Tab-separated table of C-alpha atoms in Angstrom:
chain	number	residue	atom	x	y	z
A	26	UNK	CA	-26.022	-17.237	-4.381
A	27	UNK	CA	-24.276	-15.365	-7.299
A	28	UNK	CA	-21.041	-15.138	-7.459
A	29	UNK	CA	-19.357	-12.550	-9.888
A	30	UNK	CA	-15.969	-14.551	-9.051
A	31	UNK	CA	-13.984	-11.804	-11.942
A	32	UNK	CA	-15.083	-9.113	-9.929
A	33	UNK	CA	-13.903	-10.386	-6.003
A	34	UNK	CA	-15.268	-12.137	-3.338
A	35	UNK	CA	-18.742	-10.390	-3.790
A	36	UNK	CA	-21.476	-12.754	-3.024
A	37	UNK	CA	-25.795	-11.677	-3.172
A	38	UNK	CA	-28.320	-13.849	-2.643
A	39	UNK	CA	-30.324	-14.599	-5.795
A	40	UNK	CA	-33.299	-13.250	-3.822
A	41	UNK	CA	-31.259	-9.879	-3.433
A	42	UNK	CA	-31.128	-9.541	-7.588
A	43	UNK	CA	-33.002	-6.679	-8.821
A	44	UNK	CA	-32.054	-5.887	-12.659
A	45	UNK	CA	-29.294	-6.860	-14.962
A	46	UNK	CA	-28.485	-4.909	-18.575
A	47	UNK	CA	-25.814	-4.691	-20.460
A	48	UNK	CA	-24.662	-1.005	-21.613
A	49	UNK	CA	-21.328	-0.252	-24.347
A	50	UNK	CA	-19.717	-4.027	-23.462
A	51	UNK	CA	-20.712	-3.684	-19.560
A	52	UNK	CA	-23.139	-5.928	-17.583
A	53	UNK	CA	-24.452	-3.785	-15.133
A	54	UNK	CA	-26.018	-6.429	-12.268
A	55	UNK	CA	-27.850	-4.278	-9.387
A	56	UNK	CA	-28.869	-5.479	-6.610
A	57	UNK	CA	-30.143	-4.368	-3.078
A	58	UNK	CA	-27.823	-5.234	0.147
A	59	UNK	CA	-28.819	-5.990	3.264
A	60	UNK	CA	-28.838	-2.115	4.768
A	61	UNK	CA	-31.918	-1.542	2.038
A	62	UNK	CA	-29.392	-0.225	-0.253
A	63	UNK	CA	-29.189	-0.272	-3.733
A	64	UNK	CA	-25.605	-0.976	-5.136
A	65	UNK	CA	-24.487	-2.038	-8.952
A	66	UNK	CA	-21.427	-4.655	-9.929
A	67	UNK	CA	-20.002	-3.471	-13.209
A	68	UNK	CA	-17.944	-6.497	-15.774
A	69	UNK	CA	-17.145	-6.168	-18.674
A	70	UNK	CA	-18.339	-8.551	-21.231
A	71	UNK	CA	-15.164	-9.154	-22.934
A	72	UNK	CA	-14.186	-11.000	-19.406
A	73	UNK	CA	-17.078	-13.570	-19.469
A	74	UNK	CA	-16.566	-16.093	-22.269
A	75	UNK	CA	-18.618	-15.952	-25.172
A	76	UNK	CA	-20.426	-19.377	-24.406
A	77	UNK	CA	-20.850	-18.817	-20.776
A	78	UNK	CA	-22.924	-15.419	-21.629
A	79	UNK	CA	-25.998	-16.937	-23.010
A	80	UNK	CA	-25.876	-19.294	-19.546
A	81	UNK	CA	-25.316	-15.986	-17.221
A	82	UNK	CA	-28.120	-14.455	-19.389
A	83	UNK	CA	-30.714	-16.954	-18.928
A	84	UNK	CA	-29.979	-17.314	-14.567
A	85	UNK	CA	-30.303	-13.548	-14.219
A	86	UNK	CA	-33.310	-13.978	-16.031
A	87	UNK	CA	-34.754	-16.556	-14.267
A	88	UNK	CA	-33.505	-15.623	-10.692
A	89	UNK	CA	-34.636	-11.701	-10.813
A	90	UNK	CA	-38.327	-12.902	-12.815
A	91	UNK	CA	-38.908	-14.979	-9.611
C-alpha cells in the first residue's frame, strides 16, 4: 500500500498505481480508485527529502512496471 503520509490519510493499493511524473517541483501520482475512477495526488517535491526521492522514485517505478 502507498501511503503519501504529507498529503493525509490517503492510502492505494500498489496494484491501483497507474503513472507518476513530476511537473514544475510537483509529483503528480495517479491512480485509479475503486469506483473505476481515475484521480491524481499532487506533492510538492520540496516536501519529500532530497534522499528519500531517489527511494520514492525507484518504488513507483517498480510497483506501476508490474
Amino acid at each position: 500500500v502507498f501511503q503519501p503520509g504529507i498529503i493525509g490519510k490517503t492510502t492505494v493499493p500498489y496494484s491501483a498505481l497507474k503513472s507518476y511524473a513530476v511537473v514544475k517541483k510537483v509529483i503528480v501520482i495517479t491512480y485509479q480508485n475503486p469506483n473505476e475512477k481515475e484521480k491524481k495526488i499532487r506533492c510538492l517535491v520540496s516536501q519529500i527529502e532530497p534522499k528519500h526521492f531517489p527511494l520514492l522514485e525507484r518504488t513507483l517505478k517498480s510497483k506501476i512496471s508490474d
